[in-house]
Amino acid sequence: MAKSQSFTASPARRSTAARITSVGWFLVLLGAGLLALVLLGGGKWLLSQLPAAPTATPTPTAPPTGAAPTATPTLTPTAAFPATWAAGMYQDANGQWWPAEDVREQVQQMVEQHYLKCDAIFYSGPLAEILPDISDNTVQQCWGVAMQGAILNLRQQMQQGLYQLDATKAGTVISSRSIAVQNFSQDGLTCQLGDTHLAGQYWVYTPQTQAFETQDIPVDGLINGQQQLGVKIVQMHYDQEDGRWKIEQFVQWIPRP
Amino acid sequence: MKRTTLRLGSQAQAATRIAEQWGLEGQATALRLALRVVAQDCPAAAIPGNLHAAVGRAVPYALDAVDLAAAQTIATAYGLTGVSAACRVALYLVATRGLTLRNPITTEV
């Protein structure tokens, strides 16, 4: 069958863009614009509904390396029982140092208690009997380092029979006394303690019984011409490792007039 | 013992305070102890001018030869005139510096 002359082949199919008229393009662009406005407005609304972002906290700025010398961490040994009153020491009008008023009496009592505790141990009997049996621990608790060696040495000599105390210097037991604590050092770690001996007994060795007995110290304080009553002054030092005041040095004996 | 009349002035109160502080038997004992302690060393000290002048009422004290010798030592050391002035200075020094004027010098067991 022959093809009709009126039939003409259609040109190739045009693209979609080519097939949209100018009016169509106008409508497409208008729609796109409206869509964009809706999207932008909705986006802003959506953002406004989100929780506020956390405010940035100012962070310390690390110093530039090498700008300033960095502190070398030093290992400060911490005392087991630090002298808490040391920071508050003050000087009176006479130039004497004291712990702060609110703790002064407390510190003085501490010094006195530690002194009396040791005095009670060392003078609980005649020295000739007490000293050889005294323990290392007691010596370390009562006496400062400088005195410990001398006492331990004396103890050893007595234990070995190399040294015997004069029986007339067997020691005294003070039954009435008055304690004064003063002359603190600026750092509060050292002070002087005055022990005023007012009355007591003294040990007497009796050869017949080969034992020590006590007798009252006479009212005038004199025993064999020696004054047993008066003021004994020692220097005390606070040991921050032991938390104790220790007898550091004997200062002087002032016989009662 | 010799009865000695002294004018201690304000230092009489110092003697009372020393006696209370150290547990001594009264003002007289404090005075005698102060004389002996100060005479041992006569520490370098600035002595207030008013201690040189005899003020206050005269009060008798019993002092022995050791006390009087100590007073003489103090008077010489500080350029004082009389026992009263020496007593005032001794009390002043002990009241302001404590009964201990010496440094630790020895050890005792």
PDB file of N, CA, C and O in Angstrom, chain A residues 94 96 123 127 131 143 147 151 154 178-180 182-183 192 194 196 198 231-233 235 249-252 254-257, chain B residues 20-25 29 32-33 36-37 40-41 64 67 95-109:
ATOM      1  N   ASN A  94      57.368  44.773 125.227  1.00  0.00           N
ATOM      2  CA  ASN A  94      58.706  44.512 125.759  1.00  0.00           C
ATOM      3  C   ASN A  94      59.576  43.700 124.801  1.00  0.00           C
ATOM      4  O   ASN A  94      60.678  43.292 125.158  1.00  0.00           O
ATOM      5  N   GLN A  96      58.799  40.721 123.679  1.00  0.00           N
ATOM      6  CA  GLN A  96      58.617  39.273 123.876  1.00  0.00           C
ATOM      7  C   GLN A  96      57.618  38.726 122.868  1.00  0.00           C
ATOM      8  O   GLN A  96      56.596  39.360 122.594  1.00  0.00           O
ATOM      9  N   TYR A 123      61.190  11.587 137.596  1.00  0.00           N
ATOM     10  CA  TYR A 123      61.362  11.840 139.029  1.00  0.00           C
ATOM     11  C   TYR A 123      60.339  11.063 139.861  1.00  0.00           C
ATOM     12  O   TYR A 123      59.991  11.469 140.955  1.00  0.00           O
ATOM     13  N   LEU A 127      66.775   8.737 140.956  1.00  0.00           N
ATOM     14  CA  LEU A 127      67.322   8.688 139.592  1.00  0.00           C
ATOM     15  C   LEU A 127      68.175   7.444 139.369  1.00  0.00           C
ATOM     16  O   LEU A 127      68.194   6.886 138.274  1.00  0.00           O
ATOM     17  N   LEU A 131      66.654   5.838 135.996  1.00  0.00           N
ATOM     18  CA  LEU A 131      67.377   6.013 134.737  1.00  0.00           C
ATOM     19  C   LEU A 131      67.767   4.717 134.032  1.00  0.00           C
ATOM     20  O   LEU A 131      67.575   4.591 132.818  1.00  0.00           O
ATOM     21  N   TRP A 143      62.734  14.256 125.525  1.00  0.00           N
ATOM     22  CA  TRP A 143      63.913  15.093 125.365  1.00  0.00           C
ATOM     23  C   TRP A 143      64.171  15.415 123.904  1.00  0.00           C
ATOM     24  O   TRP A 143      63.952  14.590 123.026  1.00  0.00           O
ATOM     25  N   MET A 147      69.652  16.334 123.642  1.00  0.00           N
ATOM     26  CA  MET A 147      69.770  15.755 124.982  1.00  0.00           C
ATOM     27  C   MET A 147      69.654  14.235 124.979  1.00  0.00           C
ATOM     28  O   MET A 147      70.111  13.571 125.917  1.00  0.00           O
ATOM     29  N   ILE A 151      71.547  11.413 127.557  1.00  0.00           N
ATOM     30  CA  ILE A 151      70.780  10.621 128.519  1.00  0.00           C
ATOM     31  C   ILE A 151      70.933   9.121 128.244  1.00  0.00           C
ATOM     32  O   ILE A 151      71.118   8.326 129.168  1.00  0.00           O
ATOM     33  N   LEU A 154      74.282   8.116 129.449  1.00  0.00           N
ATOM     34  CA  LEU A 154      74.320   8.015 130.911  1.00  0.00           C
ATOM     35  C   LEU A 154      73.614   6.734 131.365  1.00  0.00           C
ATOM     36  O   LEU A 154      74.087   6.031 132.255  1.00  0.00           O
ATOM     37  N   SER A 178      55.031  25.730 140.840  1.00  0.00           N
ATOM     38  CA  SER A 178      54.339  26.711 139.992  1.00  0.00           C
ATOM     39  C   SER A 178      55.090  26.760 138.665  1.00  0.00           C
ATOM     40  O   SER A 178      56.313  26.810 138.641  1.00  0.00           O
ATOM     41  N   ILE A 179      54.340  26.703 137.592  1.00  0.00           N
ATOM     42  CA  ILE A 179      54.960  26.666 136.264  1.00  0.00           C
ATOM     43  C   ILE A 179      54.677  27.967 135.515  1.00  0.00           C
ATOM     44  O   ILE A 179      53.550  28.454 135.516  1.00  0.00           O
ATOM     45  N   ALA A 180      55.704  28.509 134.927  1.00  0.00           N
ATOM     46  CA  ALA A 180      55.537  29.700 134.066  1.00  0.00           C
ATOM     47  C   ALA A 180      56.144  29.384 132.705  1.00  0.00           C
ATOM     48  O   ALA A 180      57.235  28.825 132.614  1.00  0.00           O
ATOM     49  N   GLN A 182      57.153  31.120 129.082  1.00  0.00           N
ATOM     50  CA  GLN A 182      57.349  32.407 128.406  1.00  0.00           C
ATOM     51  C   GLN A 182      58.588  32.359 127.526  1.00  0.00           C
ATOM     52  O   GLN A 182      59.094  31.291 127.228  1.00  0.00           O
ATOM     53  N   ASN A 183      59.023  33.538 127.089  1.00  0.00           N
ATOM     54  CA  ASN A 183      60.199  33.662 126.215  1.00  0.00           C
ATOM     55  C   ASN A 183      60.081  32.796 124.966  1.00  0.00           C
ATOM     56  O   ASN A 183      60.991  32.022 124.635  1.00  0.00           O
ATOM     57  N   GLN A 192      60.647  28.992 126.983  1.00  0.00           N
ATOM     58  CA  GLN A 192      61.286  28.603 128.226  1.00  0.00           C
ATOM     59  C   GLN A 192      60.214  28.326 129.272  1.00  0.00           C
ATOM     60  O   GLN A 192      59.172  28.979 129.295  1.00  0.00           O
ATOM     61  N   GLY A 194      59.652  27.800 133.361  1.00  0.00           N
ATOM     62  CA  GLY A 194      60.189  27.946 134.708  1.00  0.00           C
ATOM     63  C   GLY A 194      59.376  27.090 135.661  1.00  0.00           C
ATOM     64  O   GLY A 194      58.155  27.202 135.718  1.00  0.00           O
ATOM     65  N   THR A 196      58.978  26.429 139.388  1.00  0.00           N
ATOM     66  CA  THR A 196      59.316  26.893 140.731  1.00  0.00           C
ATOM     67  C   THR A 196      58.982  25.806 141.741  1.00  0.00           C
ATOM     68  O   THR A 196      57.818  25.427 141.893  1.00  0.00           O
ATOM     69  N   LEU A 198      58.336  24.607 145.223  1.00  0.00           N
ATOM     70  CA  LEU A 198      57.906  25.239 146.474  1.00  0.00           C
ATOM     71  C   LEU A 198      58.004  24.293 147.668  1.00  0.00           C
ATOM     72  O   LEU A 198      58.270  24.725 148.787  1.00  0.00           O
ATOM     73  N   VAL A 231      63.923  27.980 141.425  1.00  0.00           N
ATOM     74  CA  VAL A 231      63.325  27.967 140.089  1.00  0.00           C
ATOM     75  C   VAL A 231      64.261  27.242 139.119  1.00  0.00           C
ATOM     76  O   VAL A 231      65.420  27.621 138.973  1.00  0.00           O
ATOM     77  N   LYS A 232      63.719  26.215 138.500  1.00  0.00           N
ATOM     78  CA  LYS A 232      64.477  25.479 137.485  1.00  0.00           C
ATOM     79  C   LYS A 232      63.951  25.939 136.126  1.00  0.00           C
ATOM     80  O   LYS A 232      62.736  25.907 135.886  1.00  0.00           O
ATOM     81  N   ILE A 233      64.835  26.343 135.278  1.00  0.00           N
ATOM     82  CA  ILE A 233      64.401  26.848 133.966  1.00  0.00           C
ATOM     83  C   ILE A 233      64.970  25.972 132.858  1.00  0.00           C
ATOM     84  O   ILE A 233      66.170  25.688 132.823  1.00  0.00           O
ATOM     85  N   GLN A 235      64.644  24.981 128.506  1.00  0.00           N
ATOM     86  CA  GLN A 235      64.175  25.419 127.183  1.00  0.00           C
ATOM     87  C   GLN A 235      63.411  24.272 126.547  1.00  0.00           C
ATOM     88  O   GLN A 235      63.899  23.143 126.500  1.00  0.00           O
ATOM     89  N   GLN A 249      66.935  21.974 126.416  1.00  0.00           N
ATOM     90  CA  GLN A 249      68.153  22.308 127.154  1.00  0.00           C
ATOM     91  C   GLN A 249      67.801  22.731 128.567  1.00  0.00           C
ATOM     92  O   GLN A 249      66.734  23.298 128.800  1.00  0.00           O
ATOM     93  N   PHE A 250      68.721  22.459 129.465  1.00  0.00           N
ATOM     94  CA  PHE A 250      68.607  23.021 130.795  1.00  0.00           C
ATOM     95  C   PHE A 250      69.193  24.420 130.739  1.00  0.00           C
ATOM     96  O   PHE A 250      70.267  24.619 130.175  1.00  0.00           O
ATOM     97  N   VAL A 251      68.495  25.391 131.295  1.00  0.00           N
ATOM     98  CA  VAL A 251      68.975  26.771 131.221  1.00  0.00           C
ATOM     99  C   VAL A 251      69.683  27.172 132.514  1.00  0.00           C
ATOM    100  O   VAL A 251      70.859  27.501 132.517  1.00  0.00           O
ATOM    101  N   GLN A 252      68.956  27.123 133.608  1.00  0.00           N
ATOM    102  CA  GLN A 252      69.616  27.443 134.871  1.00  0.00           C
ATOM    103  C   GLN A 252      68.744  27.075 136.066  1.00  0.00           C
ATOM    104  O   GLN A 252      67.537  26.889 135.951  1.00  0.00           O
ATOM    105  N   ILE A 254      67.876  28.570 139.749  1.00  0.00           N
ATOM    106  CA  ILE A 254      67.963  29.766 140.586  1.00  0.00           C
ATOM    107  C   ILE A 254      67.505  29.369 141.982  1.00  0.00           C
ATOM    108  O   ILE A 254      66.308  29.181 142.213  1.00  0.00           O
ATOM    109  N   PRO A 255      68.431  29.180 142.903  1.00  0.00           N
ATOM    110  CA  PRO A 255      68.042  28.776 144.260  1.00  0.00           C
ATOM    111  C   PRO A 255      67.179  29.839 144.920  1.00  0.00           C
ATOM    112  O   PRO A 255      67.380  31.037 144.690  1.00  0.00           O
ATOM    113  N   ARG A 256      66.249  29.386 145.706  1.00  0.00           N
ATOM    114  CA  ARG A 256      65.415  30.348 146.432  1.00  0.00           C
ATOM    115  C   ARG A 256      66.283  31.116 147.420  1.00  0.00           C
ATOM    116  O   ARG A 256      67.122  30.520 148.110  1.00  0.00           O
ATOM    117  N   PRO A 257      66.130  32.428 147.519  1.00  0.00           N
ATOM    118  CA  PRO A 257      66.946  33.217 148.457  1.00  0.00           C
ATOM    119  C   PRO A 257      66.669  32.805 149.902  1.00  0.00           C
ATOM    120  O   PRO A 257      65.548  32.436 150.230  1.00  0.00           O
TER     121      PRO A 257
ATOM    122  N   GLU B  20      53.534  36.484 141.436  1.00  0.00           N
ATOM    123  CA  GLU B  20      52.339  35.723 141.016  1.00  0.00           C
ATOM    124  C   GLU B  20      52.671  34.801 139.852  1.00  0.00           C
ATOM    125  O   GLU B  20      52.270  33.645 139.814  1.00  0.00           O
ATOM    126  N   GLN B  21      53.401  35.339 138.900  1.00  0.00           N
ATOM    127  CA  GLN B  21      53.704  34.581 137.681  1.00  0.00           C
ATOM    128  C   GLN B  21      54.576  33.365 137.981  1.00  0.00           C
ATOM    129  O   GLN B  21      54.378  32.293 137.405  1.00  0.00           O
ATOM    130  N   TRP B  22      55.523  33.527 138.857  1.00  0.00           N
ATOM    131  CA  TRP B  22      56.469  32.444 139.113  1.00  0.00           C
ATOM    132  C   TRP B  22      56.134  31.646 140.374  1.00  0.00           C
ATOM    133  O   TRP B  22      56.901  30.744 140.741  1.00  0.00           O
ATOM    134  N   GLY B  23      55.053  31.972 141.000  1.00  0.00           N
ATOM    135  CA  GLY B  23      54.652  31.209 142.184  1.00  0.00           C
ATOM    136  C   GLY B  23      55.578  31.419 143.368  1.00  0.00           C
ATOM    137  O   GLY B  23      55.836  30.498 144.133  1.00  0.00           O
ATOM    138  N   LEU B  24      56.091  32.622 143.502  1.00  0.00           N
ATOM    139  CA  LEU B  24      57.019  32.907 144.600  1.00  0.00           C
ATOM    140  C   LEU B  24      56.243  33.418 145.809  1.00  0.00           C
ATOM    141  O   LEU B  24      55.112  33.884 145.678  1.00  0.00           O
ATOM    142  N   GLU B  25      56.916  33.340 146.950  1.00  0.00           N
ATOM    143  CA  GLU B  25      56.214  33.716 148.183  1.00  0.00           C
ATOM    144  C   GLU B  25      56.313  35.211 148.417  1.00  0.00           C
ATOM    145  O   GLU B  25      57.063  35.659 149.273  1.00  0.00           O
ATOM    146  N   THR B  29      60.447  37.980 148.042  1.00  0.00           N
ATOM    147  CA  THR B  29      61.170  36.871 147.398  1.00  0.00           C
ATOM    148  C   THR B  29      61.428  37.192 145.937  1.00  0.00           C
ATOM    149  O   THR B  29      62.512  36.920 145.407  1.00  0.00           O
ATOM    150  N   ARG B  32      64.324  39.621 145.728  1.00  0.00           N
ATOM    151  CA  ARG B  32      65.635  39.010 146.012  1.00  0.00           C
ATOM    152  C   ARG B  32      66.077  38.099 144.859  1.00  0.00           C
ATOM    153  O   ARG B  32      67.257  38.057 144.495  1.00  0.00           O
ATOM    154  N   LEU B  33      65.104  37.380 144.295  1.00  0.00           N
ATOM    155  CA  LEU B  33      65.428  36.514 143.158  1.00  0.00           C
ATOM    156  C   LEU B  33      65.866  37.355 141.956  1.00  0.00           C
ATOM    157  O   LEU B  33      66.831  37.020 141.257  1.00  0.00           O
ATOM    158  N   ARG B  36      69.429  38.578 142.277  1.00  0.00           N
ATOM    159  CA  ARG B  36      70.443  37.536 142.038  1.00  0.00           C
ATOM    160  C   ARG B  36      70.536  37.160 140.561  1.00  0.00           C
ATOM    161  O   ARG B  36      71.635  36.934 140.045  1.00  0.00           O
ATOM    162  N   VAL B  37      69.380  37.083 139.927  1.00  0.00           N
ATOM    163  CA  VAL B  37      69.374  36.693 138.506  1.00  0.00           C
ATOM    164  C   VAL B  37      70.052  37.761 137.653  1.00  0.00           C
ATOM    165  O   VAL B  37      70.901  37.460 136.816  1.00  0.00           O
ATOM    166  N   GLN B  40      73.872  38.069 137.952  1.00  0.00           N
ATOM    167  CA  GLN B  40      74.663  36.997 137.322  1.00  0.00           C
ATOM    168  C   GLN B  40      75.271  37.464 136.002  1.00  0.00           C
ATOM    169  O   GLN B  40      76.398  37.143 135.678  1.00  0.00           O
ATOM    170  N   ASP B  41      74.485  38.181 135.216  1.00  0.00           N
ATOM    171  CA  ASP B  41      74.937  38.515 133.861  1.00  0.00           C
ATOM    172  C   ASP B  41      74.902  39.996 133.528  1.00  0.00           C
ATOM    173  O   ASP B  41      75.581  40.411 132.606  1.00  0.00           O
ATOM    174  N   ASP B  64      69.770  39.865 152.559  1.00  0.00           N
ATOM    175  CA  ASP B  64      70.989  39.321 153.157  1.00  0.00           C
ATOM    176  C   ASP B  64      72.218  39.823 152.406  1.00  0.00           C
ATOM    177  O   ASP B  64      72.106  40.624 151.467  1.00  0.00           O
ATOM    178  N   ASP B  67      72.160  39.364 148.650  1.00  0.00           N
ATOM    179  CA  ASP B  67      71.274  40.317 147.970  1.00  0.00           C
ATOM    180  C   ASP B  67      71.957  41.675 147.825  1.00  0.00           C
ATOM    181  O   ASP B  67      71.909  42.303 146.757  1.00  0.00           O
ATOM    182  N   ALA B  95      60.852  41.773 134.939  1.00  0.00           N
ATOM    183  CA  ALA B  95      59.451  41.928 134.519  1.00  0.00           C
ATOM    184  C   ALA B  95      59.310  41.979 133.005  1.00  0.00           C
ATOM    185  O   ALA B  95      58.336  41.490 132.444  1.00  0.00           O
ATOM    186  N   THR B  96      60.296  42.576 132.342  1.00  0.00           N
ATOM    187  CA  THR B  96      60.182  42.724 130.884  1.00  0.00           C
ATOM    188  C   THR B  96      60.803  41.564 130.119  1.00  0.00           C
ATOM    189  O   THR B  96      60.408  41.281 129.000  1.00  0.00           O
ATOM    190  N   ARG B  97      61.779  40.887 130.709  1.00  0.00           N
ATOM    191  CA  ARG B  97      62.477  39.831 129.975  1.00  0.00           C
ATOM    192  C   ARG B  97      62.234  38.434 130.531  1.00  0.00           C
ATOM    193  O   ARG B  97      62.653  37.448 129.928  1.00  0.00           O
ATOM    194  N   GLY B  98      61.604  38.374 131.674  1.00  0.00           N
ATOM    195  CA  GLY B  98      61.396  37.064 132.274  1.00  0.00           C
ATOM    196  C   GLY B  98      62.498  36.766 133.271  1.00  0.00           C
ATOM    197  O   GLY B  98      63.537  37.423 133.290  1.00  0.00           O
ATOM    198  N   LEU B  99      62.259  35.759 134.059  1.00  0.00           N
ATOM    199  CA  LEU B  99      63.213  35.428 135.108  1.00  0.00           C
ATOM    200  C   LEU B  99      64.515  34.896 134.526  1.00  0.00           C
ATOM    201  O   LEU B  99      65.551  34.922 135.162  1.00  0.00           O
ATOM    202  N   THR B 100      64.441  34.397 133.308  1.00  0.00           N
ATOM    203  CA  THR B 100      65.635  33.868 132.675  1.00  0.00           C
ATOM    204  C   THR B 100      66.292  34.943 131.844  1.00  0.00           C
ATOM    205  O   THR B 100      65.721  35.434 130.886  1.00  0.00           O
ATOM    206  N   LEU B 101      67.453  35.315 132.219  1.00  0.00           N
ATOM    207  CA  LEU B 101      68.182  36.288 131.418  1.00  0.00           C
ATOM    208  C   LEU B 101      69.327  35.612 130.686  1.00  0.00           C
ATOM    209  O   LEU B 101      69.857  36.117 129.726  1.00  0.00           O
ATOM    210  N   ARG B 102      69.683  34.460 131.153  1.00  0.00           N
ATOM    211  CA  ARG B 102      70.797  33.721 130.548  1.00  0.00           C
ATOM    212  C   ARG B 102      70.354  32.951 129.325  1.00  0.00           C
ATOM    213  O   ARG B 102      69.207  32.573 129.191  1.00  0.00           O
ATOM    214  N   ASN B 103      71.311  32.661 128.501  1.00  0.00           N
ATOM    215  CA  ASN B 103      71.072  31.691 127.439  1.00  0.00           C
ATOM    216  C   ASN B 103      71.336  30.312 128.015  1.00  0.00           C
ATOM    217  O   ASN B 103      72.046  30.176 129.012  1.00  0.00           O
ATOM    218  N   PRO B 104      70.760  29.287 127.384  1.00  0.00           N
ATOM    219  CA  PRO B 104      71.052  27.942 127.876  1.00  0.00           C
ATOM    220  C   PRO B 104      72.556  27.708 127.835  1.00  0.00           C
ATOM    221  O   PRO B 104      73.209  27.975 126.835  1.00  0.00           O
ATOM    222  N   ILE B 105      73.092  27.217 128.931  1.00  0.00           N
ATOM    223  CA  ILE B 105      74.554  27.100 128.975  1.00  0.00           C
ATOM    224  C   ILE B 105      75.029  25.689 129.267  1.00  0.00           C
ATOM    225  O   ILE B 105      76.149  25.333 128.974  1.00  0.00           O
ATOM    226  N   THR B 106      74.204  24.912 129.840  1.00  0.00           N
ATOM    227  CA  THR B 106      74.693  23.603 130.244  1.00  0.00           C
ATOM    228  C   THR B 106      73.546  22.602 130.201  1.00  0.00           C
ATOM    229  O   THR B 106      72.452  22.934 129.816  1.00  0.00           O
ATOM    230  N   THR B 107      73.830  21.432 130.585  1.00  0.00           N
ATOM    231  CA  THR B 107      72.799  20.412 130.600  1.00  0.00           C
ATOM    232  C   THR B 107      72.699  19.792 131.977  1.00  0.00           C
ATOM    233  O   THR B 107      73.644  19.827 132.752  1.00  0.00           O
ATOM    234  N   GLU B 108      71.557  19.271 132.234  1.00  0.00           N
ATOM    235  CA  GLU B 108      71.360  18.643 133.541  1.00  0.00           C
ATOM    236  C   GLU B 108      70.441  17.456 133.351  1.00  0.00           C
ATOM    237  O   GLU B 108      69.505  17.500 132.541  1.00  0.00           O
ATOM    238  N   VAL B 109      70.680  16.412 134.052  1.00  0.00           N
ATOM    239  CA  VAL B 109      69.787  15.251 134.002  1.00  0.00           C
ATOM    240  C   VAL B 109      68.936  15.259 135.245  1.00  0.00           C
ATOM    241  O   VAL B 109      69.452  15.416 136.336  1.00  0.00           O
TER     242      VAL B 109
END
